[in-house]
Short mmCIF file of C-alpha atoms and ligand atoms in Angstrom, two decimals:
data_model
loop_
_atom_site.label_atom_id
_atom_site.label_comp_id
_atom_site.label_asym_id
_atom_site.label_seq_id
_atom_site.Cartn_x
_atom_site.Cartn_y
_atom_site.Cartn_z
CA MET S 1 82.76 93.57 63.68
CA ILE S 2 81.19 90.32 65.32
CA ILE S 3 83.03 89.92 68.56
CA GLU S 4 83.01 86.16 70.07
CA PRO S 5 84.49 85.50 73.56
CA ARG S 6 87.59 83.59 72.73
CA THR S 7 89.05 82.17 76.31
CA ARG S 8 92.20 80.73 77.35
CA GLY S 9 92.28 79.46 80.66
CA PHE S 10 91.12 82.04 83.39
CA ILE S 11 91.24 84.82 80.98
CA CYS S 12 88.97 85.90 77.91
CA LEU S 13 90.93 87.67 75.13
CA THR S 14 88.19 89.21 73.91
CA SER S 15 85.20 91.64 75.05
CA HIS S 16 82.45 93.08 74.14
CA PRO S 17 81.33 96.60 74.16
CA VAL S 18 77.40 96.52 73.68
CA GLY S 19 77.07 93.47 76.56
CA CYS S 20 79.91 95.89 79.05
CA GLU S 21 77.23 98.88 78.54
CA GLN S 22 74.31 96.97 79.09
CA ASN S 23 76.04 95.52 82.44
CA VAL S 24 76.90 98.92 83.41
CA LEU S 25 73.29 100.10 82.42
CA ASN S 26 71.58 97.31 84.82
CA GLN S 27 74.08 98.29 87.54
CA ILE S 28 72.70 101.71 87.48
CA ASP S 29 69.07 100.97 87.21
CA TYR S 30 69.76 99.06 90.52
CA ILE S 31 71.35 101.86 92.23
CA LYS S 32 68.40 103.98 91.03
CA SER S 33 66.09 101.93 92.50
CA ASN S 34 68.38 101.95 95.86
CA PRO S 35 69.27 105.34 96.53
CA VAL S 36 72.11 106.57 99.13
CA ALA S 37 71.05 108.51 101.79
CA ASN S 38 73.59 111.08 103.08
CA GLY S 39 76.14 109.40 100.77
CA PRO S 40 79.27 110.31 99.44
CA LYS S 41 79.48 114.00 97.18
CA LYS S 42 82.82 114.09 95.57
CA VAL S 43 84.53 110.56 95.10
CA LEU S 44 88.28 109.23 93.92
CA VAL S 45 87.74 105.27 92.76
CA ILE S 46 91.42 103.45 92.57
CA GLY S 47 90.76 100.70 90.21
CA ALA S 48 87.40 101.65 89.12
CA SER S 49 86.44 99.83 85.31
CA THR S 50 85.64 96.54 87.10
CA GLY S 51 84.10 94.44 89.69
CA PHE S 52 83.78 95.79 93.56
CA GLY S 53 85.81 99.45 92.15
CA LEU S 54 83.18 99.46 89.21
CA ALA S 55 80.42 99.05 91.54
CA SER S 56 81.66 101.70 93.97
CA ARG S 57 81.59 104.37 91.39
CA ILE S 58 78.17 103.67 90.23
CA THR S 59 76.61 103.66 94.02
CA SER S 60 78.43 107.06 94.59
CA ALA S 61 77.10 108.44 91.22
CA TYR S 62 73.65 107.28 91.01
CA GLY S 63 73.08 106.86 94.55
CA SER S 64 73.97 110.48 96.14
CA ASN S 65 74.81 112.33 92.93
CA ALA S 66 78.57 112.21 93.65
CA SER S 67 80.92 113.45 90.98
CA THR S 68 83.31 110.74 90.42
CA ILE S 69 86.96 110.31 88.85
CA GLY S 70 87.84 107.00 88.24
CA VAL S 71 91.60 105.37 87.78
CA PHE S 72 92.54 101.91 86.34
CA PHE S 73 94.50 100.45 84.13
CA GLU S 74 92.65 99.00 80.79
CA LYS S 75 93.55 97.77 77.45
CA PRO S 76 92.07 100.59 74.62
CA PRO S 77 90.50 98.87 71.29
CA THR S 78 92.64 98.78 68.35
CA GLU S 79 91.20 98.73 65.03
CA GLY S 80 89.65 94.63 64.85
CA ARG S 81 90.76 94.23 68.37
CA PRO S 82 88.40 94.55 71.22
CA ALA S 83 89.64 96.97 74.32
CA SER S 84 89.25 95.06 77.85
CA PRO S 85 86.20 95.02 79.28
CA GLY S 86 86.98 97.80 82.09
CA TRP S 87 87.57 99.93 79.14
CA TYR S 88 83.83 99.44 77.54
CA ASN S 89 82.24 99.52 81.08
CA SER S 90 83.76 102.82 81.65
CA ALA S 91 82.94 104.28 78.32
CA ALA S 92 79.30 103.46 78.96
CA PHE S 93 79.22 104.32 82.94
CA GLU S 94 80.66 107.89 81.52
CA ALA S 95 78.48 108.46 78.44
CA GLN S 96 75.20 107.46 80.68
CA ALA S 97 76.69 110.04 83.60
CA HIS S 98 77.68 112.77 81.37
CA LYS S 99 73.91 112.14 79.87
CA ASP S 100 72.78 112.46 83.16
CA GLY S 101 74.33 115.41 83.87
CA LEU S 102 77.01 114.05 86.59
CA TYR S 103 80.40 114.70 86.39
CA ALA S 104 82.81 111.76 85.76
CA LYS S 105 86.42 111.75 84.58
CA SER S 106 88.79 108.95 83.94
CA ILE S 107 92.78 108.34 84.09
CA ASN S 108 93.97 105.24 82.80
CA GLY S 109 97.42 104.26 83.85
CA ASP S 110 99.35 102.68 86.70
CA ALA S 111 97.88 103.44 89.76
CA PHE S 112 101.66 102.28 91.90
CA SER S 113 103.15 104.86 89.71
CA ASN S 114 104.16 108.40 91.37
CA GLU S 115 103.00 109.99 87.84
CA ILE S 116 99.56 108.53 87.89
CA LYS S 117 99.14 109.68 91.39
CA ALA S 118 100.19 113.33 90.51
CA GLN S 119 97.95 113.58 87.58
CA THR S 120 94.83 112.48 89.34
CA LEU S 121 95.66 115.11 92.36
CA LYS S 122 96.20 117.71 89.89
CA LEU S 123 92.28 116.77 88.21
CA ILE S 124 90.66 116.53 92.11
CA GLN S 125 92.44 120.44 92.28
CA ASP S 126 91.21 121.74 89.47
CA ASP S 127 87.96 120.24 89.32
CA LEU S 128 86.64 119.19 92.39
CA GLY S 129 88.30 121.08 95.28
CA LYS S 130 88.21 118.75 98.12
CA ILE S 131 87.08 115.12 98.34
CA ASP S 132 84.74 113.16 100.69
CA MET S 133 85.74 109.81 99.94
CA VAL S 134 88.61 107.33 98.48
CA ILE S 135 87.86 103.63 97.66
CA TYR S 136 90.92 101.57 96.85
CA SER S 137 89.61 98.76 94.94
CA LEU S 138 92.89 97.40 93.05
CA ALA S 139 93.64 94.15 92.16
CA SER S 140 96.81 93.28 90.51
CA PRO S 141 99.24 90.34 90.01
CA VAL S 142 101.86 92.68 90.02
CA ARG S 143 103.55 96.34 91.33
CA THR S 144 106.00 98.34 90.46
CA HIS S 145 107.45 100.52 93.34
CA PRO S 146 107.22 103.97 92.58
CA ASP S 147 110.29 104.94 94.76
CA THR S 148 112.50 102.00 94.50
CA GLY S 149 111.55 101.17 90.88
CA GLU S 150 111.68 97.38 92.04
CA ARG S 151 109.32 94.99 90.43
CA PHE S 152 107.33 93.09 92.63
CA LYS S 153 105.13 89.64 91.84
CA SER S 154 102.31 88.40 94.13
CA VAL S 155 101.54 84.70 94.50
CA LEU S 156 98.68 82.53 95.88
CA LYS S 157 100.59 79.86 97.80
CA PRO S 158 99.82 78.31 101.12
CA ILE S 159 102.42 79.03 103.49
CA GLY S 160 104.59 76.36 105.17
CA GLU S 161 102.42 73.19 103.78
CA THR S 162 101.56 71.95 100.58
CA PHE S 163 97.95 72.31 100.12
CA THR S 164 95.80 69.88 98.52
CA ASN S 165 91.92 70.09 98.07
CA ASN S 166 89.52 69.70 94.85
CA THR S 167 89.38 72.66 92.21
CA VAL S 168 87.05 73.03 89.05
CA ASP S 169 87.99 73.75 85.93
CA PHE S 170 84.53 75.77 85.13
CA HIS S 171 84.90 75.62 81.37
CA THR S 172 84.77 71.60 81.44
CA GLY S 173 83.30 71.10 84.58
CA VAL S 174 86.11 68.55 85.73
CA VAL S 175 86.43 68.37 89.37
CA LYS S 176 89.94 67.07 90.58
CA GLU S 177 92.59 67.59 93.27
CA ILE S 178 95.04 69.89 92.89
CA SER S 179 98.31 70.55 94.97
CA ILE S 180 99.87 73.70 95.78
CA GLU S 181 103.37 73.98 96.69
CA PRO S 182 103.93 76.38 99.72
CA CYS S 183 105.63 79.47 99.00
CA SER S 184 109.41 80.27 99.58
CA GLY S 185 111.85 83.02 99.07
CA ASP S 186 110.57 86.16 99.40
CA ASP S 187 107.00 85.23 98.34
CA ILE S 188 105.29 86.46 101.45
CA ASP S 189 107.15 90.00 101.41
CA ASN S 190 106.58 90.25 97.51
CA THR S 191 102.67 89.42 97.52
CA ILE S 192 102.09 92.35 100.34
CA ALA S 193 103.85 94.71 98.29
CA VAL S 194 101.59 94.15 95.58
CA MET S 195 98.17 93.76 97.51
CA GLY S 196 98.92 94.84 101.07
CA GLY S 197 98.49 98.80 102.36
CA GLU S 198 101.45 100.26 101.13
CA ASP S 199 100.32 101.92 97.80
CA TRP S 200 96.88 103.15 99.42
CA LYS S 201 98.42 104.76 102.15
CA MET S 202 100.92 106.39 99.73
CA TRP S 203 97.68 107.82 97.95
CA ILE S 204 95.99 108.74 101.22
CA ASP S 205 99.32 110.58 102.29
CA LEU S 206 99.73 112.60 99.05
CA LEU S 207 96.02 113.46 98.92
CA LYS S 208 95.98 114.42 102.77
CA SER S 209 99.44 116.75 102.48
CA ALA S 210 98.11 118.40 99.37
CA ASP S 211 94.83 119.56 101.17
CA VAL S 212 92.33 117.92 99.21
CA LEU S 213 90.61 115.79 101.83
CA SER S 214 87.07 117.38 103.33
CA GLU S 215 86.71 117.04 107.08
CA ASP S 216 84.77 113.76 108.21
CA PHE S 217 86.64 111.93 104.74
CA LYS S 218 86.27 108.37 104.53
CA THR S 219 88.79 105.90 102.91
CA VAL S 220 87.37 102.18 102.15
CA ALA S 221 89.46 99.55 100.58
CA TYR S 222 88.24 95.76 100.27
CA SER S 223 89.22 92.38 101.75
CA TYR S 224 88.46 89.02 102.12
CA ILE S 225 88.54 86.12 104.68
CA GLY S 226 86.19 83.18 103.35
CA PRO S 227 85.55 79.81 104.64
CA SER S 228 87.94 77.00 106.54
CA LEU S 229 87.85 75.27 102.94
CA THR S 230 90.49 77.85 101.29
CA GLU S 231 92.06 79.19 104.29
CA ALA S 232 95.20 77.48 103.46
CA VAL S 233 95.44 79.41 100.10
CA TYR S 234 93.46 82.53 100.83
CA ARG S 235 93.14 84.08 104.47
CA LYS S 236 96.18 82.01 105.99
CA GLY S 237 98.28 82.03 102.45
CA THR S 238 100.33 84.39 100.74
CA ILE S 239 97.44 86.93 99.89
CA GLY S 240 96.28 86.58 103.38
CA ARG S 241 99.25 88.19 104.75
CA ALA S 242 98.60 91.20 102.53
CA LYS S 243 95.33 91.48 103.52
CA ASP S 244 96.52 91.20 107.02
CA HIS S 245 98.42 94.28 106.14
CA LEU S 246 95.75 96.14 104.08
CA GLU S 247 93.45 95.77 107.25
CA ALA S 248 96.18 96.75 109.69
CA THR S 249 96.69 100.07 107.24
CA ALA S 250 93.38 101.19 107.95
CA PHE S 251 93.85 102.01 111.53
CA GLU S 252 96.97 103.82 110.58
CA ILE S 253 95.01 106.04 107.62
CA THR S 254 92.65 107.25 110.49
CA ASP S 255 95.57 108.16 112.92
CA SER S 256 96.85 109.93 110.05
CA LEU S 257 93.53 112.02 109.58
CA LYS S 258 92.72 112.66 112.99
CA ASP S 259 92.84 116.40 112.56
CA ILE S 260 90.01 116.30 109.87
CA ASN S 261 87.87 113.38 111.71
CA GLY S 262 89.04 111.28 109.10
CA LYS S 263 88.59 107.41 108.68
CA GLY S 264 90.35 104.81 106.71
CA TYR S 265 88.14 101.18 106.98
CA VAL S 266 88.29 97.93 105.24
CA SER S 267 85.27 96.33 103.93
CA VAL S 268 85.31 92.49 103.74
CA ASN S 269 83.14 91.55 101.07
CA LYS S 270 81.68 88.13 99.59
CA ALA S 271 83.13 85.72 97.09
CA LEU S 272 81.97 86.83 93.78
CA VAL S 273 83.11 85.98 90.14
CA THR S 274 86.01 88.59 88.89
CA GLN S 275 88.86 88.67 86.56
CA ALA S 276 90.67 88.08 90.10
CA SER S 277 88.90 85.78 91.77
CA SER S 278 88.79 83.56 88.37
CA ALA S 279 92.29 82.75 88.69
CA ILE S 280 92.83 81.77 92.09
CA PRO S 281 92.36 78.05 92.84
CA VAL S 282 89.83 76.46 94.82
CA ILE S 283 88.03 79.37 94.99
CA PRO S 284 85.84 79.08 91.84
CA LEU S 285 84.53 75.48 93.13
CA TYR S 286 84.11 77.08 96.63
CA ILE S 287 82.07 79.54 94.48
CA SER S 288 80.17 77.46 92.61
CA LEU S 289 78.46 75.61 95.86
CA LEU S 290 78.26 78.81 97.24
CA TYR S 291 76.22 80.54 94.93
CA LYS S 292 73.97 77.66 94.76
CA VAL S 293 73.21 77.97 98.43
CA MET S 294 72.94 81.55 98.34
CA LYS S 295 70.58 81.61 95.64
CA GLU S 296 68.38 78.77 97.36
CA GLU S 297 68.01 81.21 99.85
CA GLY S 298 67.32 83.97 98.37
CA ILE S 299 70.29 86.02 99.65
CA HIS S 300 72.62 85.72 96.57
CA GLU S 301 74.38 88.93 95.44
CA GLY S 302 76.41 90.93 92.99
CA CYS S 303 79.06 93.10 93.07
CA ILE S 304 76.45 95.95 92.99
CA GLU S 305 73.77 94.67 95.74
CA GLN S 306 77.18 94.43 97.85
CA ILE S 307 78.45 97.48 97.47
CA GLU S 308 74.79 99.04 98.07
CA ARG S 309 74.53 97.33 101.06
CA LEU S 310 77.47 98.56 102.25
CA PHE S 311 76.78 102.21 101.55
CA ASN S 312 73.09 102.01 102.66
CA GLU S 313 73.48 99.77 105.67
CA ARG S 314 77.22 100.16 106.78
CA LEU S 315 79.05 103.26 105.68
CA TYR S 316 76.53 106.03 105.59
CA ALA S 317 73.80 104.11 108.31
CA GLU S 318 74.09 104.98 112.19
CA ASP S 319 76.05 102.09 112.72
CA LEU S 320 79.14 100.60 110.70
CA GLN S 321 78.54 97.05 112.66
CA LEU S 322 82.23 96.29 113.00
CA ASP S 323 83.73 93.26 114.01
CA GLU S 324 86.39 92.54 116.50
CA GLN S 325 89.15 94.00 114.43
CA GLY S 326 87.40 96.97 113.52
CA ARG S 327 86.48 95.84 109.95
CA ILE S 328 83.09 96.19 108.25
CA ARG S 329 81.55 93.25 107.03
CA VAL S 330 78.89 92.68 104.15
CA ASP S 331 80.38 88.98 103.95
CA ASP S 332 77.82 88.12 106.74
CA TRP S 333 75.51 86.45 104.75
CA GLU S 334 78.09 84.18 103.01
CA MET S 335 79.62 83.25 106.20
CA ARG S 336 76.30 82.60 108.11
CA ASP S 337 76.78 78.97 109.80
CA ASP S 338 73.73 77.90 107.99
CA ILE S 339 75.06 78.94 104.68
CA GLN S 340 78.76 78.03 105.52
CA ALA S 341 77.31 74.35 106.88
CA LYS S 342 75.44 73.49 103.47
CA VAL S 343 78.39 74.60 101.33
CA LEU S 344 80.82 72.18 103.45
CA GLU S 345 78.61 69.61 102.89
CA LEU S 346 78.02 69.98 99.06
CA TRP S 347 81.51 70.08 99.02
CA LYS S 348 81.95 66.38 100.28
CA GLU S 349 79.76 65.42 97.18
CA ALA S 350 81.18 67.27 94.55
CA THR S 351 82.48 65.78 91.83
CA THR S 352 82.42 66.11 87.87
CA GLU S 353 79.26 64.02 87.97
CA THR S 354 77.31 65.60 90.91
CA LEU S 355 78.44 69.56 90.36
CA PRO S 356 75.82 70.23 87.66
CA ASN S 357 73.23 69.59 90.05
CA ILE S 358 74.78 70.56 93.60
CA GLY S 359 76.55 73.33 92.50
CA ASP S 360 75.85 76.58 90.10
CA LEU S 361 78.11 76.01 87.68
CA ASP S 362 75.86 77.80 85.02
CA GLY S 363 75.84 80.70 87.32
CA TYR S 364 79.47 80.87 87.51
CA LYS S 365 80.18 80.23 83.70
CA THR S 366 77.38 83.14 83.03
CA ASP S 367 78.71 85.50 85.54
CA PHE S 368 82.44 84.69 83.88
CA PHE S 369 81.33 85.59 80.68
CA ASN S 370 79.70 88.48 81.98
CA LEU S 371 82.34 90.13 83.35
CA PHE S 372 83.43 90.35 79.57
CA GLY S 373 80.28 91.39 78.11
CA PHE S 374 79.09 87.92 77.05
CA ASN S 375 75.89 85.94 77.53
CA VAL S 376 74.43 89.32 78.79
CA ASP S 377 70.45 89.02 78.41
CA GLY S 378 68.87 91.32 75.63
CA VAL S 379 71.89 91.89 73.79
CA ASP S 380 72.10 90.85 69.95
CA TYR S 381 75.84 89.11 69.59
CA ASP S 382 74.71 88.78 65.72
CA LYS S 383 74.64 92.11 65.36
CA ASP S 384 77.68 94.09 64.08
CA VAL S 385 79.40 96.66 66.66
CA ASN S 386 82.04 99.32 66.67
CA GLU S 387 84.90 97.61 69.01
CA MET S 388 86.64 101.51 68.51
CA VAL S 389 84.45 103.06 71.67
CA ALA S 390 86.19 105.90 73.70
CA ILE S 391 85.87 106.96 77.16
CA PRO S 392 84.16 110.84 77.17
CA GLY S 393 85.93 111.83 80.13
CA LEU S 394 89.26 110.28 79.77
CA GLN S 395 92.09 112.66 80.78
P1 LIG I 1 89.10 93.57 89.43
O1 LIG I 1 89.77 92.88 89.02
O2 LIG I 1 87.40 92.99 89.10
O3 LIG I 1 89.30 94.89 89.77
C1 LIG I 1 90.44 95.67 90.04
C2 LIG I 1 90.80 96.76 89.36
O4 LIG I 1 92.14 97.07 89.31
C3 LIG I 1 90.29 97.48 87.63
O5 LIG I 1 89.51 98.70 87.92
C4 LIG I 1 91.58 97.20 87.27
O6 LIG I 1 91.87 98.15 85.89
C5 LIG I 1 92.34 98.39 88.42
N1 LIG I 1 93.70 97.74 88.05
C6 LIG I 1 94.66 96.62 88.28
N2 LIG I 1 95.95 96.85 88.32
C7 LIG I 1 95.82 98.48 88.27
C8 LIG I 1 97.02 99.37 88.06
N3 LIG I 1 98.15 98.93 88.09
N4 LIG I 1 96.84 100.66 88.38
C9 LIG I 1 95.54 101.39 88.20
N5 LIG I 1 94.59 100.43 88.06
C10 LIG I 1 94.53 98.70 88.42
O7 LIG I 1 88.90 92.50 90.90
P2 LIG I 1 87.91 92.90 91.98
O8 LIG I 1 87.24 91.25 92.43
O9 LIG I 1 86.73 93.84 92.16
O10 LIG I 1 88.87 93.24 93.59
C11 LIG I 1 89.05 94.45 93.61
C12 LIG I 1 89.14 94.15 95.09
O11 LIG I 1 88.22 93.49 96.30
C13 LIG I 1 90.95 93.61 95.63
O12 LIG I 1 91.51 94.17 96.70
C14 LIG I 1 90.36 92.14 95.83
O13 LIG I 1 91.03 91.15 96.79
C15 LIG I 1 89.08 92.09 96.72
N6 LIG I 1 87.79 91.67 96.99
C16 LIG I 1 87.33 90.58 95.99
C17 LIG I 1 86.52 89.70 96.24
C18 LIG I 1 86.40 88.58 95.50
O14 LIG I 1 85.49 87.89 95.22
N7 LIG I 1 86.49 88.95 93.76
C19 LIG I 1 85.84 89.16 97.68
C20 LIG I 1 86.17 90.30 98.60
C21 LIG I 1 87.37 91.14 98.27
NA1 LIG I 2 87.40 96.62 91.13
#
């Protein structure tokens, strides 16, 4: 079939298998030319199919020949209806990895559940024995608690006061003011339940108690801080509380792994266009301006460049360069004073009329469509494609 993008609001309902494959192959090429000395060898990636998690899987596999197990929650294709992009990404990654002689298997299901955890543990025991790294890269709006069955929904809201600022609809380029009412009721606790560290700790506890973590084991989860512009809705909002919890969980994990010299870390990453971030108000306008400034300075990175730097210059380097709160920072270039000062200047001038010139709205849009395998260089979109692509290592 011919597959075209069909968008509704901040999501795209279709995805293109060949475009997704090309994205994965581009990331593999990047890592092949930037290998990781002394990198991980046996890796579990939770949230492995898109964004930072996919980049982490590719960096592990192609940076240091790691065997990888990927866990994700993606929609398979049906006749005439494309899969979700993470499905096609995983299919492309595994097909290529198998060709290149790398172990790669996947589990598609709810990572928050006991069933998927047990299935993953069994696969590790059967195939890998012990693992030396777990990447935790889930982004989800909901979580069903595995013990109580309670279903939590996360919200992206400010705490205490209404937040009013500009945002952009990146489809139309219209810049307008929006107001977001403060959270209420159990919003904070629910958001912590979904995006905080409880599930990460559950995974590590299970794997530790089953004795499948090797000496000097490492686990990393991803966090975000961002500028003062987005603080009220992000870092000081409900999602920020969840990130505070996630960051605190890293220390608990390290404490629980003392006997194997294991470590839990949080890496604070750069703002990037992913399915998760395009849904957050104000962030698209910030990212459009940030991309413009960082590209002009020659320091723009995508997910793969971020994770390659995380592995090569932090996790598997001499010095993790932790900040005062014990976090790894690969958002260091985003947060540079000169970069932030420029973004703030542009923010004040940003209108529907000025944004195409002062911001990188095209870059934003391209990245958004690329997430779904569209607008990818070198792909012939007029060519018939088979939507029924299988993931070779799917369990
Ligand atoms: P993403 O939406 O690209 O990836 C989410 C992944 O989680 C996918 O592999 C998806 O299949 C998986 N997933 C979601 N729910 C699941 C479930 N119930 N069971 C199993 N798998 C599930 O998101 P992105 O942006 O890569 O986010 C990953 C982490 O990085 C998040 O913690 C996010 O807060 C963080 N981060 C994101 C930044 C950004 O600008 N996008 C910046 C800094 C940190
Ligand atoms: Na991810």
